[in-house]
């Protein structure tokens, strides 16, 4: 039962870690109660969301072109293309546009693409199958698989990943997984079925005939929860669809083994998200370029300088051509057209799409240098008296070599930006110790692979071992290191009933854990998914780079043409000394060298990488500190926050209320009145309900034999129940009692007055409209909450507000303790009233963040610019707010704001560097400073500078890896207390004692 509807939001939620964020263009995701879900469904759009992997994008112009194509499709609401993530996230209406149409649009733009995921599969006639595809070597391979499978009329969507060697197929049930395998194999690749959702592929050994496969199929069908079985005798595989709530993979394996065959679950873990293939590709290309370019430089430029070889090279000819030129041509041409072919291909795609990207600049620059050199050699052969410029031929090879070096270094740097994901993937345990028959006292144990763990399994965790999956501690006591999940450095004590999170490390004790969440349902899996989602998203500031990139290349080409014409005209009228030109070089070639330098030094890639690299590194850093950032949009909004609205219960208070005293009234005895309270609260999991039950138990009150017949919630007031003997019970606040005609005696009024003076929350209970019981509940403020709000106000210039459904006296007392102004404290506010309050702040021009922990904060979180779920832990509703704080610590709110601002400071520095680089280096390459410096920037140096500019931006973003969170202000205050002279006041003493605990 949602307690906000019982007590007006005084003490809300089902404990820490449930918050919700609703955006107009996305669906409402996993609220804790169906009522809230239905209420908010109308606030959310009905859009589906697809993630599409894209191959071939090299700069922001490419991503902008793809984004424009997608936005032009009718039915596409929003498209965000990530250059660094090589993917697009598209919100669309499936009734208007299909995924295949979006894929076709991207391919028409000149890029290879494949569907990675689709957020909604609401057609009951559809299912998803996951295939392992072997033998793919390039994007063309994966594209051919996708096209072959996607053409089948029973296939809705298909996504092929070259890096993971997997294909995810969404299809109608009319086509079997084995038929999908045949479609892939028809393309010339090897394919096998992997587990997907509640479908698993088992490897079965020992089958020799159709009778064997039939036997395996029969025993599998007999397993509880199995709905579909396919056994392939030739491949020795069994594909099983089953209900995970009724059975598990281990049940299936054991059933096959009991039938006399051996079986094992095929590993279905995708490889780590790395760039090893891309690294090898560029490293191999760079080494080949060096192998060809270095000898070319030696032949063209070094040998003629040697006194012994000069005469030989001058005299030796093959026909009209110098041997030196022939050797140089033979070495440079493969570099230009073999190693440089990807640039030509990318430029051609850009041309077909009507855009210009970095490949266009590379092709124009290197081709100009190459063909001009070839023409120079041919002209010299036809006119021996004109001389040659053979040293100019090596410029194109050096350009491509340095660009490949830059690409290689850039990939290395980019791989570091995904270090957070890699570390998270490594946290998962490989094996687990299963307690047979689930009896911790039993002696029989055996090791199993972690992918064989089922819900309800009892697992033994040895000292120092990783906890294999999420679950509840059933026996044992030990401290667990959860720093890798929550960022909390202090080990957490786990006792019977405590929640354990997979991937954390056990301390010195032995724990027995009952698995509650396995596979993709674990906290670790959800964290990985959230971080990947954030790294894929695009911050709004990226639109600046997209706009600049859309005109960047045409502007640079124009500048290059102007540079050529200017220098040619200046030379024609003798506007500069002839000594500036190298001996034997014509004016046209001299002017062309400046134009080539302009083409090669301009770098649109640095602009395109400025935002996504910083977002990727920053979100990874946040995850390592227990702060999950959902999107680039949320990140940008958080760095501009000017006001933070805090919920009271469970956010600034402990969220673990306790009853401190009670008073009974009327003719009903105290034991009966407490029994009534227990009946009302017995069905609720709310912390306050549990506090009432614990208090009743402490009072050792015998339980009543009555039962609850009906129950009706009164929003913002409480609940009205009817017992089995006809007694009507009211439980809630004073407003509920007043509205239902319950009279407050003088004794009760005095009790309520004392409660308000002590900042307590009072719970009232009435039987047949007569007040019978009042309970005082207290929920202490978290230590250091006031220091956090003071730091937000003073250091970050952010207004702090407190809203609560509790009574005015209680909320005002908490506000005073937090040091808040009275006009920033709102009491007795219903959930919709919180949203209205945030709306008023936004109308005043504030960028508002809402920090809450309960489902009843949903309207306020939806209205705020940034929603923050605090105290997530293992129970977090991961699809909720924009920020998810894994610890129930307000200091993480400080860290979130500070990290967001630090990330955007880095983004601005990246833009400053990228823009400053182009503004400074393009004039230098154009020769603007030649009259002052008397130095011409060589084309190869321009190419090297261009390559290094992208590397520099990525390395700048990588500096975020050394981010340090702001110091805990409460810890600083404790230090001040220790060094302060004299006797500390009562408040300081209380804070010090709490911190010491």
Coordinates of C-alpha atoms in Angstrom, one line a residue, residues 421-772:
X421 CA 32.1 -0.6 -18.6
X422 CA 35.0 -3.0 -18.8
X423 CA 35.5 -2.9 -15.0
X424 CA 31.8 -3.5 -14.4
X425 CA 31.8 -6.5 -16.7
X426 CA 34.7 -8.0 -14.8
X427 CA 32.9 -7.8 -11.5
X428 CA 30.6 -10.7 -12.3
X429 CA 31.6 -14.0 -10.7
X430 CA 32.3 -17.0 -12.9
X431 CA 31.4 -19.8 -10.5
X432 CA 29.3 -20.3 -7.4
X433 CA 29.1 -22.9 -4.7
X434 CA 25.6 -24.4 -4.6
X435 CA 24.2 -25.9 -1.5
X436 CA 22.4 -29.1 -2.6
X437 CA 18.7 -29.3 -1.4
X438 CA 19.0 -25.7 -0.1
X439 CA 20.0 -26.8 3.4
X440 CA 22.9 -24.7 4.8
X441 CA 23.3 -27.3 7.5
X442 CA 23.8 -30.1 5.0
X443 CA 27.2 -31.2 3.9
X444 CA 26.7 -31.6 0.2
X445 CA 27.9 -28.8 -1.9
X446 CA 29.1 -28.5 -5.5
X447 CA 30.5 -25.8 -7.8
X448 CA 28.4 -24.6 -10.7
X449 CA 28.8 -21.9 -13.3
X450 CA 27.2 -18.7 -12.5
X451 CA 24.9 -18.9 -15.5
X452 CA 23.4 -22.0 -13.9
X453 CA 22.2 -20.2 -10.8
X454 CA 18.4 -20.2 -10.4
X455 CA 16.0 -18.1 -8.3
X456 CA 15.7 -19.6 -4.9
X457 CA 19.1 -21.4 -4.9
X458 CA 21.1 -21.3 -1.7
X459 CA 24.7 -20.3 -2.4
X460 CA 27.7 -20.5 -0.2
X461 CA 30.0 -17.5 -0.3
X462 CA 33.5 -18.1 1.1
X463 CA 35.7 -15.4 2.6
X464 CA 37.2 -13.2 0.0
X465 CA 35.0 -14.5 -2.8
X466 CA 32.7 -12.6 -5.1
X467 CA 29.0 -12.8 -4.3
X468 CA 27.7 -14.5 -7.5
X469 CA 24.2 -13.0 -7.8
X470 CA 21.7 -10.8 -5.9
X471 CA 20.0 -12.4 -3.0
X472 CA 19.1 -12.5 0.7
X473 CA 21.4 -13.6 3.4
X474 CA 19.9 -16.7 5.0
X475 CA 22.7 -17.6 7.3
X476 CA 26.0 -16.2 8.4
X477 CA 27.5 -12.8 9.3
X478 CA 30.2 -10.9 7.4
X479 CA 31.3 -7.5 6.2
X480 CA 31.0 -7.1 2.4
X481 CA 32.9 -4.7 0.2
X482 CA 30.3 -2.9 -1.9
X483 CA 32.6 -0.1 -3.2
X484 CA 32.6 -1.4 -6.7
X485 CA 28.8 -1.1 -6.8
X486 CA 27.9 1.8 -4.6
X487 CA 31.2 3.7 -4.3
X488 CA 31.0 3.3 -0.5
X489 CA 34.5 2.5 0.7
X490 CA 33.4 1.2 4.2
X491 CA 32.5 -2.5 4.2
X492 CA 28.8 -3.1 5.0
X493 CA 27.8 -5.7 7.6
X494 CA 25.5 -8.4 6.3
X495 CA 23.5 -10.5 8.7
X496 CA 20.5 -12.8 8.2
X497 CA 17.8 -11.0 6.2
X498 CA 20.3 -8.5 4.6
X499 CA 20.3 -8.0 0.9
X500 CA 23.5 -8.9 -1.0
X501 CA 24.4 -7.7 -4.4
X502 CA 26.2 -9.7 -7.0
X503 CA 29.7 -8.7 -7.9
X504 CA 30.5 -7.4 -4.4
X505 CA 33.3 -9.1 -2.4
X506 CA 32.7 -11.0 0.8
X507 CA 34.9 -10.3 3.9
X508 CA 36.1 -12.8 6.5
X509 CA 32.9 -14.6 7.3
X510 CA 31.0 -17.3 5.4
X511 CA 27.6 -16.3 4.0
X512 CA 24.7 -18.4 2.7
X513 CA 22.7 -16.5 0.2
X514 CA 19.3 -17.2 -1.4
X515 CA 19.3 -16.0 -5.0
X516 CA 16.5 -13.6 -5.7
X517 CA 17.6 -12.1 -9.0
X518 CA 19.7 -13.8 -11.7
X519 CA 21.0 -13.0 -15.2
X520 CA 19.9 -9.7 -16.6
X521 CA 17.8 -8.9 -13.6
X522 CA 20.7 -8.3 -11.2
X523 CA 21.7 -4.8 -10.0
X524 CA 25.1 -5.2 -11.8
X525 CA 23.4 -5.9 -15.1
X526 CA 21.1 -2.9 -14.7
X527 CA 24.0 -0.6 -13.8
X528 CA 25.9 -1.7 -16.9
X529 CA 22.8 -1.1 -19.0
X530 CA 22.3 2.4 -17.6
X531 CA 26.0 3.4 -18.1
X532 CA 25.8 2.2 -21.7
X533 CA 22.6 4.1 -22.2
X534 CA 24.2 7.3 -20.9
X535 CA 27.3 6.9 -23.0
X536 CA 25.1 6.5 -26.1
X537 CA 23.0 9.6 -25.5
X538 CA 23.8 13.0 -26.8
X539 CA 24.0 16.1 -24.7
X540 CA 22.1 19.1 -26.2
X541 CA 25.4 21.1 -26.3
X542 CA 26.5 18.6 -29.0
X543 CA 24.2 20.5 -31.4
X544 CA 26.7 23.3 -31.5
X545 CA 29.4 20.9 -33.0
X546 CA 26.8 19.5 -35.4
X547 CA 26.0 22.9 -36.8
X548 CA 29.6 23.8 -37.1
X549 CA 30.5 20.5 -38.7
X550 CA 27.7 20.8 -41.3
X551 CA 29.5 23.8 -42.8
X552 CA 33.0 23.1 -41.7
X553 CA 34.4 21.2 -44.7
X554 CA 32.8 23.5 -47.4
X555 CA 34.3 26.5 -45.6
X556 CA 37.7 24.8 -45.4
X557 CA 37.7 23.9 -49.1
X558 CA 36.8 27.5 -49.9
X559 CA 39.6 28.8 -47.8
X560 CA 42.0 26.4 -49.5
X561 CA 40.9 27.7 -52.9
X562 CA 41.3 31.3 -51.8
X563 CA 44.7 30.4 -50.4
X564 CA 45.9 28.9 -53.7
X565 CA 44.6 31.8 -55.7
X566 CA 46.1 34.4 -53.3
X567 CA 49.5 32.9 -53.4
X568 CA 49.5 32.4 -57.1
X569 CA 48.4 35.9 -57.8
X570 CA 50.9 37.3 -55.3
X571 CA 53.7 35.4 -57.0
X572 CA 52.6 36.5 -60.4
X573 CA 53.0 40.1 -59.4
X574 CA 56.2 39.5 -57.4
X575 CA 54.5 40.4 -54.1
X576 CA 56.9 38.2 -52.2
X577 CA 60.6 37.5 -52.6
X578 CA 61.5 34.6 -54.9
X579 CA 63.8 33.2 -52.1
X580 CA 60.6 32.0 -50.3
X581 CA 60.1 29.4 -53.0
X582 CA 62.4 26.3 -53.0
X583 CA 64.8 26.0 -55.9
X584 CA 63.2 24.5 -59.0
X585 CA 59.6 24.7 -57.7
X586 CA 57.0 26.3 -59.9
X587 CA 54.7 29.0 -58.6
X588 CA 51.6 26.8 -59.2
X589 CA 53.1 24.0 -57.1
X590 CA 54.2 26.4 -54.4
X591 CA 50.7 27.9 -54.1
X592 CA 49.2 24.3 -54.2
X593 CA 51.3 23.3 -51.2
X594 CA 49.7 26.0 -49.1
X595 CA 46.2 24.9 -50.2
X596 CA 47.1 21.3 -49.4
X597 CA 48.3 22.3 -46.0
X598 CA 45.0 24.1 -45.3
X599 CA 43.0 21.0 -46.4
X600 CA 45.1 18.7 -44.2
X601 CA 45.3 20.8 -41.0
X602 CA 41.6 21.5 -40.6
X603 CA 40.0 19.0 -38.3
X604 CA 36.3 18.6 -37.8
X605 CA 36.8 15.4 -35.8
X606 CA 38.0 17.3 -32.7
X607 CA 34.7 19.2 -32.6
X608 CA 32.7 15.9 -32.9
X609 CA 34.7 14.3 -30.1
X610 CA 34.6 17.2 -27.7
X611 CA 31.2 16.2 -26.1
X612 CA 30.8 12.4 -26.4
X613 CA 34.3 11.6 -25.0
X614 CA 33.7 13.8 -21.9
X615 CA 30.2 12.3 -21.4
X616 CA 31.5 8.8 -21.8
X617 CA 34.4 9.2 -19.3
X618 CA 32.3 11.3 -16.9
X619 CA 29.4 8.8 -16.7
X620 CA 31.9 6.0 -16.1
X621 CA 33.5 8.0 -13.3
X622 CA 30.1 8.6 -11.8
X623 CA 29.3 4.9 -11.9
X624 CA 32.5 4.1 -10.1
X625 CA 31.3 6.4 -7.3
X626 CA 27.8 5.0 -7.1
X627 CA 26.2 7.8 -9.2
X628 CA 24.3 6.6 -12.3
X629 CA 23.7 9.3 -14.9
X630 CA 20.9 8.3 -17.3
X631 CA 21.6 10.6 -20.3
X632 CA 23.6 13.4 -21.7
X633 CA 20.5 15.6 -21.5
X634 CA 20.2 15.0 -17.8
X635 CA 23.9 15.7 -17.4
X636 CA 23.6 19.1 -19.1
X637 CA 20.5 19.9 -17.0
X638 CA 22.3 19.0 -13.8
X639 CA 25.2 21.4 -14.3
X640 CA 22.8 24.3 -14.6
X641 CA 20.7 23.6 -11.5
X642 CA 19.8 26.7 -9.5
X643 CA 17.4 25.1 -7.0
X644 CA 17.1 21.7 -5.4
X645 CA 13.9 20.5 -3.8
X646 CA 14.4 17.8 -1.2
X647 CA 11.7 15.4 0.0
X648 CA 11.8 15.0 3.8
X649 CA 11.2 11.4 4.8
X650 CA 13.9 8.9 3.6
X651 CA 15.8 11.7 1.9
X652 CA 17.0 14.1 4.5
X653 CA 15.8 11.9 7.3
X654 CA 16.8 8.3 7.9
X655 CA 13.6 6.9 6.5
X656 CA 13.5 4.4 9.4
X657 CA 10.8 5.7 11.7
X658 CA 10.2 4.4 15.2
X659 CA 7.3 4.8 17.6
X660 CA 8.4 6.5 20.8
X661 CA 5.2 6.6 22.8
X662 CA 1.5 6.1 22.6
X663 CA -1.7 7.3 24.2
X664 CA -5.1 5.5 24.3
X665 CA -8.4 7.2 24.6
X666 CA -12.1 6.3 25.2
X667 CA -13.4 3.1 26.6
X668 CA -11.3 0.8 24.4
X669 CA -8.4 -0.8 26.3
X670 CA -4.8 0.0 25.3
X671 CA -4.2 -3.6 24.2
X672 CA -7.2 -3.7 22.0
X673 CA -6.4 -0.2 20.5
X674 CA -2.8 -1.4 19.7
X675 CA -4.3 -4.6 18.2
X676 CA -6.5 -2.4 15.9
X677 CA -3.3 -0.6 14.8
X678 CA -1.6 -3.9 14.1
X679 CA -4.5 -5.1 12.0
X680 CA -4.5 -1.9 9.8
X681 CA -0.7 -2.0 9.3
X682 CA -0.2 -5.7 8.9
X683 CA -0.7 -5.6 5.2
X684 CA 1.7 -2.8 4.5
X685 CA 5.4 -2.9 3.9
X686 CA 5.9 0.8 4.5
X687 CA 8.6 1.6 7.1
X688 CA 6.1 3.4 9.3
X689 CA 3.8 0.4 9.2
X690 CA 6.6 -1.8 10.1
X691 CA 7.5 0.6 13.0
X692 CA 3.9 0.3 14.3
X693 CA 4.0 -3.5 14.1
X694 CA 7.4 -3.5 15.9
X695 CA 6.1 -1.3 18.6
X696 CA 3.0 -3.4 19.1
X697 CA 5.2 -6.4 19.3
X698 CA 7.5 -4.7 21.9
X699 CA 4.4 -3.9 23.9
X700 CA 3.7 -7.7 23.9
X701 CA 0.1 -7.1 23.0
X702 CA -1.9 -10.3 22.2
X703 CA -3.1 -10.3 18.6
X704 CA -6.8 -10.0 17.9
X705 CA -8.7 -12.8 16.3
X706 CA -10.4 -10.4 13.9
X707 CA -9.5 -10.0 10.2
X708 CA -9.7 -7.1 7.8
X709 CA -12.8 -7.4 5.6
X710 CA -12.4 -4.3 3.4
X711 CA -9.9 -1.5 3.0
X712 CA -10.3 1.9 1.3
X713 CA -7.5 4.4 0.8
X714 CA -8.2 8.1 1.2
X715 CA -5.7 10.0 -0.8
X716 CA -3.5 12.3 1.4
X717 CA -5.4 11.3 4.5
X718 CA -5.0 7.6 5.4
X719 CA -7.1 4.5 5.2
X720 CA -10.6 3.3 6.3
X721 CA -11.0 -0.4 7.1
X722 CA -13.9 -2.6 8.1
X723 CA -13.1 -5.6 10.3
X724 CA -14.8 -9.0 10.2
X725 CA -16.9 -8.1 13.3
X726 CA -18.3 -4.9 11.6
X727 CA -16.0 -2.5 13.4
X728 CA -15.0 0.5 11.2
X729 CA -11.3 1.6 11.7
X730 CA -9.8 4.8 10.6
X731 CA -6.0 5.2 10.5
X732 CA -4.3 8.4 9.4
X733 CA -3.8 12.0 10.1
X734 CA -5.9 14.7 11.8
X735 CA -7.6 15.7 8.6
X736 CA -9.0 12.2 8.1
X737 CA -10.4 12.2 11.6
X738 CA -12.0 15.7 11.2
X739 CA -13.6 14.8 7.8
X740 CA -15.2 11.7 9.3
X741 CA -16.6 13.4 12.4
X742 CA -14.1 11.9 14.9
X743 CA -14.1 14.2 18.0
X744 CA -10.8 15.2 19.5
X745 CA -10.9 15.3 23.3
X746 CA -8.9 17.8 25.3
X747 CA -6.5 15.1 26.3
X748 CA -6.0 14.2 22.6
X749 CA -5.4 17.9 21.7
X750 CA -2.7 18.1 24.4
X751 CA -1.1 15.0 23.0
X752 CA -1.1 16.5 19.5
X753 CA 0.4 19.8 20.8
X754 CA 3.2 18.0 22.6
X755 CA 3.8 16.0 19.4
X756 CA 4.2 19.1 17.3
X757 CA 6.5 20.8 19.9
X758 CA 8.8 17.7 19.8
X759 CA 8.6 17.6 15.9
X760 CA 7.0 14.2 16.0
X761 CA 4.5 12.8 13.5
X762 CA 1.3 11.7 15.1
X763 CA -0.7 8.7 13.8
X764 CA -4.3 8.6 14.9
X765 CA -6.6 5.5 15.0
X766 CA -10.4 5.6 15.5
X767 CA -12.9 2.7 15.9
X768 CA -16.5 3.4 15.0
X769 CA -15.7 7.2 14.8
X770 CA -14.3 7.2 18.3
X771 CA -10.6 8.1 18.8
X772 CA -8.9 5.1 20.5

